[in-house]
Structures are given as C-alpha cells and as structure tokens.
Short mmCIF file of C-alpha atoms in Angstrom, two decimals:
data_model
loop_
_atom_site.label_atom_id
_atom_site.label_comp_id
_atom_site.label_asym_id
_atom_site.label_seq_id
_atom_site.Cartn_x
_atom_site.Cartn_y
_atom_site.Cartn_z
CA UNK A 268 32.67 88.55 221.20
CA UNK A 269 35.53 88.17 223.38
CA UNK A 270 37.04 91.46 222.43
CA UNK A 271 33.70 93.04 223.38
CA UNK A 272 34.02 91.80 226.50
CA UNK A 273 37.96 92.71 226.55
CA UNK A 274 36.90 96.57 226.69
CA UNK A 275 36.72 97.71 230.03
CA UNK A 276 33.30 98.92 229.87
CA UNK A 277 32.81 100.54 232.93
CA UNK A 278 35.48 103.01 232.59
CA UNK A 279 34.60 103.75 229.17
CA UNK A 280 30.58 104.41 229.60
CA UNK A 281 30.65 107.65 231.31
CA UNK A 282 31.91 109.14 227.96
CA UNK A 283 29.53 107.39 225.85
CA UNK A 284 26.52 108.51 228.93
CA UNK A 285 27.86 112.36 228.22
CA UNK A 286 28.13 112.22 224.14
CA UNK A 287 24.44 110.80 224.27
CA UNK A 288 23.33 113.91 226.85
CA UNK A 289 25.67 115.98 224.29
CA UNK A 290 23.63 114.64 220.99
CA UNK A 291 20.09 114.48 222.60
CA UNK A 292 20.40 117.92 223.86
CA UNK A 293 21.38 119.16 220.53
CA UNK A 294 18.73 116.92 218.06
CA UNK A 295 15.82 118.19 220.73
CA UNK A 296 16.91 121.90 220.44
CA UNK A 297 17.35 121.27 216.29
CA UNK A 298 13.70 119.59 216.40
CA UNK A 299 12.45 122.05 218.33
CA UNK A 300 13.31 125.23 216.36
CA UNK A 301 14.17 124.05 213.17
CA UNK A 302 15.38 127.84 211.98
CA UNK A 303 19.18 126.95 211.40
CA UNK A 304 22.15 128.34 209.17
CA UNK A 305 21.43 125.92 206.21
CA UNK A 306 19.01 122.95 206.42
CA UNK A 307 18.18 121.63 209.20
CA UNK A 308 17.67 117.95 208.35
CA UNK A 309 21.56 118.53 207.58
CA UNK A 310 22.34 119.52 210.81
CA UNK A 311 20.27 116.46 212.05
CA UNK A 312 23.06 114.38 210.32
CA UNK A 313 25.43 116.15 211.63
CA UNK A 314 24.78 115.78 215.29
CA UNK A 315 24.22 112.17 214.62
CA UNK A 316 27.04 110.75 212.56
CA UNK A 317 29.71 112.86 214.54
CA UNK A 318 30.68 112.27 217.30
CA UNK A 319 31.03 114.63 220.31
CA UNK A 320 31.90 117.17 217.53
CA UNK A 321 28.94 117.04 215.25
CA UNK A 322 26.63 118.49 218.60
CA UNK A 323 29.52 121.04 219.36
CA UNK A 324 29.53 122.49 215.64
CA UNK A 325 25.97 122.69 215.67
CA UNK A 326 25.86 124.83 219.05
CA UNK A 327 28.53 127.25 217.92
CA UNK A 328 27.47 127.34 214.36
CA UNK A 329 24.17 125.78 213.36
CA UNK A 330 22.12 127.79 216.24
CA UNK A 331 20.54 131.08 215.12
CA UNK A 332 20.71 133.25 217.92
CA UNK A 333 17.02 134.59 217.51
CA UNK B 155 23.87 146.79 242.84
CA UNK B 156 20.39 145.72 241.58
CA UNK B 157 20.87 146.67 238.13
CA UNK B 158 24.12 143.99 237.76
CA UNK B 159 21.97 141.93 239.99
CA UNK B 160 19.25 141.98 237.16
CA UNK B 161 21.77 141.74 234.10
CA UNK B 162 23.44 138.95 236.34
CA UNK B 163 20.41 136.97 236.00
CA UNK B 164 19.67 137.87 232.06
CA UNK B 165 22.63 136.62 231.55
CA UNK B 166 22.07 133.72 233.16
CA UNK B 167 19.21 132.60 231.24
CA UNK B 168 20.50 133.52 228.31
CA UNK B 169 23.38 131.13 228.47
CA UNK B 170 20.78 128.26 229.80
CA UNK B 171 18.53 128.92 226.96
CA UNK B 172 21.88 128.83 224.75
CA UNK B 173 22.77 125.51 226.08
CA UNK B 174 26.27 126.67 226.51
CA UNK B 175 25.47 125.98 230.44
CA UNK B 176 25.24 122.27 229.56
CA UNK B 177 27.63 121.29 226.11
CA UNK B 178 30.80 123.50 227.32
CA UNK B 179 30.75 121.32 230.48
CA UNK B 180 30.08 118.69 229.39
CA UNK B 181 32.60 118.80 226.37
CA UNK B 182 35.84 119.74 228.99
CA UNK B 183 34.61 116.69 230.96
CA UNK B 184 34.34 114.45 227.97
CA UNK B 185 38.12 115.30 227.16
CA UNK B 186 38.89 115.52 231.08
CA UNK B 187 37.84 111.44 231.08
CA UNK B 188 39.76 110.43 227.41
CA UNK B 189 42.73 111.77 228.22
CA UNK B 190 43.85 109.70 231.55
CA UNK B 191 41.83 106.44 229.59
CA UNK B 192 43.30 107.03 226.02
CA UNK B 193 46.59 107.62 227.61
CA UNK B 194 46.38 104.05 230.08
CA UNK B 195 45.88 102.03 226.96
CA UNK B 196 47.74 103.74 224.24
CA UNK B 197 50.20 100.34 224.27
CA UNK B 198 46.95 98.45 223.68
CA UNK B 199 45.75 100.65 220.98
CA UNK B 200 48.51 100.94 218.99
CA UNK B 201 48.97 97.39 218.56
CA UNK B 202 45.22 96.83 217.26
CA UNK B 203 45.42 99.92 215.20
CA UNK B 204 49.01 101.00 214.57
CA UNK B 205 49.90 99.26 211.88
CA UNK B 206 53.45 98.52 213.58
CA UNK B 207 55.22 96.56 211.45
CA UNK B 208 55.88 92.86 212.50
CA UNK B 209 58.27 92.66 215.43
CA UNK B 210 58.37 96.46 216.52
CA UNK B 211 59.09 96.59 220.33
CA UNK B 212 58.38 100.15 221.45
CA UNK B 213 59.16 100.78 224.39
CA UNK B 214 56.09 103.19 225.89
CA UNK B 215 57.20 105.82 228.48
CA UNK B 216 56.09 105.64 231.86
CA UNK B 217 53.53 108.15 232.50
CA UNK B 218 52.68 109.52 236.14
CA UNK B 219 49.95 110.74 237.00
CA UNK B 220 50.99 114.04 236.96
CA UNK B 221 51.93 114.14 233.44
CA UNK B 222 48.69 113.22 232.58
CA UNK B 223 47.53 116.74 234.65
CA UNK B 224 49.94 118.52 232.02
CA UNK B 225 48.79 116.72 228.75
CA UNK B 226 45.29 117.15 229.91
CA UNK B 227 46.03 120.76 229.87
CA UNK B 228 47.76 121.02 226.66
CA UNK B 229 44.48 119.65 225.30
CA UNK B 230 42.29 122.47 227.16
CA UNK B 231 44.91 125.14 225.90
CA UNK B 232 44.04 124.28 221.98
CA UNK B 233 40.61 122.89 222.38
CA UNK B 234 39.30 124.61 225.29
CA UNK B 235 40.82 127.87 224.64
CA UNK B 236 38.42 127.28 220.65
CA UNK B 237 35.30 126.28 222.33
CA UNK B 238 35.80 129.44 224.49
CA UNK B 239 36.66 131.79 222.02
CA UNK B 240 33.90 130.48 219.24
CA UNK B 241 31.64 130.57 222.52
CA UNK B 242 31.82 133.95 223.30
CA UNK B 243 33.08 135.66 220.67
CA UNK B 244 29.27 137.30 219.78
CA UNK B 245 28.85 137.81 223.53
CA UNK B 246 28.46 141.33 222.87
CA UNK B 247 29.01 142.30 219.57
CA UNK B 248 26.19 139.70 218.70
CA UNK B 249 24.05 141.88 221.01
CA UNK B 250 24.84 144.64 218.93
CA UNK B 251 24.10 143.06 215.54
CA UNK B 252 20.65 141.33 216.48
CA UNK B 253 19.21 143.96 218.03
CA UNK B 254 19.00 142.56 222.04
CA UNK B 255 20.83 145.55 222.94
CA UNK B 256 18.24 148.32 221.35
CA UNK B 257 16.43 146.61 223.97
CA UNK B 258 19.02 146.62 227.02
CA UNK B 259 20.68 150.47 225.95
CA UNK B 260 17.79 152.22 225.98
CA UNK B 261 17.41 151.31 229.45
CA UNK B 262 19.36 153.50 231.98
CA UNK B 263 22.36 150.89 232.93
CA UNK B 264 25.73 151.39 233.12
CA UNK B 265 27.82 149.64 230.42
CA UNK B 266 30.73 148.56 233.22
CA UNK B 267 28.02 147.11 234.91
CA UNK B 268 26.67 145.54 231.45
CA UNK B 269 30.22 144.28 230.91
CA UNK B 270 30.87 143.62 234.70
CA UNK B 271 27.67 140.89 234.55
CA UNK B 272 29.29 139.54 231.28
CA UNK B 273 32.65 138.67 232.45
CA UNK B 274 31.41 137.41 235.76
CA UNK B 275 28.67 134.57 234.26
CA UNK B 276 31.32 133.68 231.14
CA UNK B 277 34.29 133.21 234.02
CA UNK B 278 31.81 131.39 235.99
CA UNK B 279 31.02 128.26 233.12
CA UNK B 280 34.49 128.40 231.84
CA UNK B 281 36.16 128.07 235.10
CA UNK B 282 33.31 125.75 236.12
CA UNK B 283 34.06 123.56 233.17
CA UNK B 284 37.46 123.43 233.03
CA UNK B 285 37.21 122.53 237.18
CA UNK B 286 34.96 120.05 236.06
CA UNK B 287 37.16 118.27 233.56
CA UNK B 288 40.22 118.35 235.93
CA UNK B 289 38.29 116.56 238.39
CA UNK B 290 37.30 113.88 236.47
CA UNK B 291 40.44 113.46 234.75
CA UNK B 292 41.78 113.45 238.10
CA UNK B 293 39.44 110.71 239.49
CA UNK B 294 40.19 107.89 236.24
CA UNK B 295 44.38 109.22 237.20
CA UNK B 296 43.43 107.88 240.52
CA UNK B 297 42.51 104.41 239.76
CA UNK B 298 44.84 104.34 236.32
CA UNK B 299 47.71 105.72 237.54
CA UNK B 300 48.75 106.76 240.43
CA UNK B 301 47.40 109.05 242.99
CA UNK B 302 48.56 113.28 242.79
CA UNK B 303 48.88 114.90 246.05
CA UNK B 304 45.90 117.52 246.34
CA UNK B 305 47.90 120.47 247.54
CA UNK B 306 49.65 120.33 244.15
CA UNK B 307 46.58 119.64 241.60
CA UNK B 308 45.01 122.78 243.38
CA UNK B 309 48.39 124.65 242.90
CA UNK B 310 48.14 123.73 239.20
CA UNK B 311 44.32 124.81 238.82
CA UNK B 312 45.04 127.60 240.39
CA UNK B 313 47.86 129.00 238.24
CA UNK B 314 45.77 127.74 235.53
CA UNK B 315 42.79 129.37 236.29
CA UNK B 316 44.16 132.59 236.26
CA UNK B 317 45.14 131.76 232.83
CA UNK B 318 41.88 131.01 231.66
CA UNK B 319 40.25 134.29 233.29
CA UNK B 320 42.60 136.27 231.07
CA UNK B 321 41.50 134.35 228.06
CA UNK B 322 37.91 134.76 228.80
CA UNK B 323 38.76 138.70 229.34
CA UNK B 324 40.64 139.03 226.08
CA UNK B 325 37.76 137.13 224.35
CA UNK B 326 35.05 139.78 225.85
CA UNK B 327 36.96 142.92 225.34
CA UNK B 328 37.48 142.15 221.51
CA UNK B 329 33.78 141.20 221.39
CA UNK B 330 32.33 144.84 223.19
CA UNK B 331 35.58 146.35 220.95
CA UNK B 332 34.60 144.80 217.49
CA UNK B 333 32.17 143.04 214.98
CA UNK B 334 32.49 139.25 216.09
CA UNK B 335 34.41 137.70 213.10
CA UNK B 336 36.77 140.48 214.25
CA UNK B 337 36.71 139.57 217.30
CA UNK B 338 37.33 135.87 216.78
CA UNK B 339 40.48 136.44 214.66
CA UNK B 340 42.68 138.87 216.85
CA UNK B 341 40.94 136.14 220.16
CA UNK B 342 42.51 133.30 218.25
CA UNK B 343 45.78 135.47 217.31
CA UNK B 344 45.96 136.73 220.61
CA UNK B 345 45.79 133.64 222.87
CA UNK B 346 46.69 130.91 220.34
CA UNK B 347 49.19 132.45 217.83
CA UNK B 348 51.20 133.98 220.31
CA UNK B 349 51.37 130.92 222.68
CA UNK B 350 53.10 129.22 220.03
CA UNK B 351 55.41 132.72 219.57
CA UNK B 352 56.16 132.67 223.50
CA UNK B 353 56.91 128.94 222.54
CA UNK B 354 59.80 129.39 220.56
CA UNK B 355 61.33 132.93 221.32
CA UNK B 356 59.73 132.98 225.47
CA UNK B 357 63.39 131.99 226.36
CA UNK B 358 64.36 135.51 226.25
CA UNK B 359 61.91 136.52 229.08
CA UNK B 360 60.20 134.87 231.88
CA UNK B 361 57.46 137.03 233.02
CA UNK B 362 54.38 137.34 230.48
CA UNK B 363 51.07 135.32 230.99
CA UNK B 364 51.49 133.14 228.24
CA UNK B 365 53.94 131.42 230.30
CA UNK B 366 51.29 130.60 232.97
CA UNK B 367 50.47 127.37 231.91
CA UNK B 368 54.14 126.60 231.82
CA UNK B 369 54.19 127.66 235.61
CA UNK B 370 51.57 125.43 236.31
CA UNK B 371 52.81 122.77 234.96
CA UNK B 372 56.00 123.27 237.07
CA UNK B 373 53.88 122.91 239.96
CA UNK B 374 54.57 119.05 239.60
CA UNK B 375 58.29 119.32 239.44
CA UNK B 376 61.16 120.61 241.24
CA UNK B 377 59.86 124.26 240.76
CA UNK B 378 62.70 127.16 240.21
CA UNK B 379 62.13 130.70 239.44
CA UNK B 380 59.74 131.50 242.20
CA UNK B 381 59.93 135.17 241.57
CA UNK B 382 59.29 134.99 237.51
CA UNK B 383 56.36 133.10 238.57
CA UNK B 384 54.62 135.64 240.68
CA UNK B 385 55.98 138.48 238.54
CA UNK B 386 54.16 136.82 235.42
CA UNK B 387 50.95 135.80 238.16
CA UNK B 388 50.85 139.73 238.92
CA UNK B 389 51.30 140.48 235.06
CA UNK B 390 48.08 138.74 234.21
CA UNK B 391 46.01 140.15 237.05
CA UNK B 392 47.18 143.91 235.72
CA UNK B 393 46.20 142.88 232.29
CA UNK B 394 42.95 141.62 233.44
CA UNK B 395 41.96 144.18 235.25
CA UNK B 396 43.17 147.14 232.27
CA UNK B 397 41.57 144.62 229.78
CA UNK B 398 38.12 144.77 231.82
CA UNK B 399 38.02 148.70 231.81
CA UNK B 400 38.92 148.64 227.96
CA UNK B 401 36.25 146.36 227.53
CA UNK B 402 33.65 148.65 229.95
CA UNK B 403 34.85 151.41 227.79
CA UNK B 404 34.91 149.98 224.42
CA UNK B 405 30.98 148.66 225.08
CA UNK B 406 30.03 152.04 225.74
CA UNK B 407 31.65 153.67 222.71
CA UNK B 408 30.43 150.81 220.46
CA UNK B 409 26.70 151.45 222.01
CA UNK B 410 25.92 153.79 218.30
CA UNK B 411 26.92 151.15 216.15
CA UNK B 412 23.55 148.57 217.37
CA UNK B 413 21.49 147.89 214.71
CA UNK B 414 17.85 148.81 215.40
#
C-alpha cells in the first residue's frame, strides 16, 4: 500500500480524468449507433481494454461516417 | 460572405457530431501532460521497471525545461502529425464518396469558398489542440522543472504553428485532389517521410519548411541563421497559400467524380 501512496496522485489524475472523458465519449457514441466497421461489441473491447488508444482507433476507424 | 458563413457553420457541426472537436484535444493534451511527468520520473521508472542489472549507476541527464518544449514536440511531429492526417484525410474526398456532396454541389457555392470553410475549421481544432497541449505541458514544466520565459514558448508556438498549418493544408489539398487512401499515403509521405529525408541530407540547404520545427526549437538556444529562418518562414507561407488554390481548384475539378 505504501507504493500506492508513493505515486504522486495529484499530478497524475488529470490524465486518468481525460482518458475516462476519452473512453466514455467513445463507448456512448458506440452504444448509441451501433453501425460500425466490424462488430461492435468488438469495438466495445477495444475502447475499454486500451488505453487512450483503443477510443482514438475507434474514432478514426471504427466510426461509419453515415 | 454568407455562403462561407453557412459552410463555416456545417462544418462546424459536422466535426462536433464527429467528436473530433472533443478526442483530438483532448488526445494532444493527454500527451502535452505525460511528457513533462514521464520525463520528471524516468530515474524512478527505470529502476522499478528497467530491469538494470544489479549495481548500474546511470547517470540521467539534466533536463530543462525547455528541452522538455522540444521533446514534447517531437512527439506532436509523429503522433500529432497521424491523428491529423488519419483525421482529415476523408475531409473531402469522403464527401465525395458518401454522397454529402450531391447534396452541397448541387447548390450554387463556390468550391474556394467550400475549401476556404474547410481549411479554416480543420486549422482552427488542430492549432487549438496542439495550443492546448503546449499549455499544459507547459504548466506540469512549471512546477517539475523549471520555469520557460513566455516570450520564448510563444516564439516556439509560433514557428510551430506555422508548421502545423502547412500540414493541415497538405492534408486537405490531397483529400479535394484524390480518393482518401490516396490521400493518406502521399499526406504521410509528404510530411512524415520526407522529415526524416530533410533529417539526414537537410544539411545541404537551410530554407525548406520541414526545417521549421528545427527553427523552433532553436528558439530556446543561442539562435544563428536568422535569415534561413525567415527565408524557410516565408517558404511555407508561399506553399500554403499555392497549396490552398490547388486545393480550391482540385475540389472543383474532382466535383464529377461524387457518387450519387
């Protein structure tokens, strides 16, 4: 527990705030339309398990432009 | 001047209802924060990660401030300069294969205004962005490192604005020129490929825009060559400008080839 405490937290949570804006933004758009290139519950996976990039690959490549 | 007023705002929305008004922000910020942080405790991670072998002293360099500026940069110019090109790349060719522009065409609008609107709202997020990022790199520089004087971070956006504008154009004239995988490749050629050719043969000449971000990064040091510098500044702006009437021109001449 000590290293938890070792990492300085408030410098680091600004990235983590962003990357969750990042992969909400992305799952509620995926939700929401569900027509993707390939599967969608894939691209749910995507945006979750990856980290900042999983969301970015699904804007540039997972969104059908309609 | 109402018609770019109306495609100003169609574009616009389109890029809200994109999202590429919220993730390309918010991905130059993300890297604008890691770098300064990533770079502060790159001693600490190393030795819980490394895998030095027992006893290794390294000795870590000293980094300024300012150097962080430059290897902040180096990260936009691979990374930044990708998210831009697969951004944009279907800006208008995309148009042209899903059928928005049967829509726009058959309106009466002129295509440099079309392409004017274009250029304008793309410059605006990627400049935006990549402001963005700097800014917040520059704030965690200020309490991990030390503190830049202003006059030269704004020198260095500056310069490396300018640099980013011509990307943006290059990226928009292949996309009104070409299908977008086209588009993409000569982008990425263009602005990536040939960074790495001014790399190693740009000693023979000083002026071309590639060597902008080199300039910039000068801004921080004892800066010589004054002259090369604004000869390579006025270089870009000429390209620029002949690459947005190629564009202009290129959109109209491509207008036959929309799918209906």
């Amino acid at each position: 527990m000590s290293e938890l405490a070792n990492i300085p937290w408030n410098l680091i949570l600004p990235i983590l705030v962003l990357q969750l804006i990042l992969a909400v933004v992305a799952l509620i758009d995926v939700i929401r339309n569900q027509r993707t290139n390939g599967p969608f519950i894939m691209w749910i996976f995507i945006i979750l398990l990856v980290n900042i990039v999983g969301p970015i690959l699904y804007f540039i490549f997972g969104r059908k432009q309609s | 001047m109402s018609s770019l007023n109306a495609l100003l705002h169609k574009e616009l929305r389109e890029n809200i209802r994109n999202f590429k008004m919220y993730w390309i922000p918010i991905v130059f910020v993300i890297f604008g924060i890691l770098e300064p942080i990533s770079n502060h405790f790159l001693p600490e991670i190393m030795k819980s990660v490394g895998n030095l072998p027992e006893g290794a002293d390294l000795v870590w360099p000293e980094f300024r401030g300012e150097d962080i500026f430059v290897s902040l940069m180096g990260q936009y110019q691979l990374i930044g300069i990708l998210v831009i090109i697969l951004a944009f790349m279907g800006s208008i060719s995309g148009e042209r294969k899903t059928g928005t522009a049967t829509l726009l065409y058959v309106r009466p609008m002129s295509f440099s205004q079309y392409f004017l609107s274009k250029w304008i709202v793309v410059n605006a997020i990627v400049l935006a962005s990549m402001w963005l990022g700097f800014f917040a790199a520059w704030y965690y520089i200020q309490i991990l490192f030390n503190s830049v004087a202003a006059g030269e971070v704004f020198a260095f956006l500056g310069t490396y604005s300018l640099w980013l504008v011509f990307a943006v154009t290059v990226v928009l004239a292949f996309s009104a020129c070409m299908s977008t995988g086209g588009a993409a490749g000569l982008s990425i050629l263009v602005l990536l490929v040939f960074q790495v050719i001014d790399g190693i043969l740009g000693t023979y000449w000083t002026v071309s825009p590639w060597k902008l971000s080199t300039y910039a990064s000068n801004v921080f040091g004892a800066s010589d060559g004054q002259s090369a510098y604004w000869m390579s500044v006025g270089l870009t702006a000429i390209l620029i400008i002949v690459l947005v009437f190629f564009g202009m021109y290129m959109a109209k001449k491509n207008a036959a080839k929309t799918l209906v």
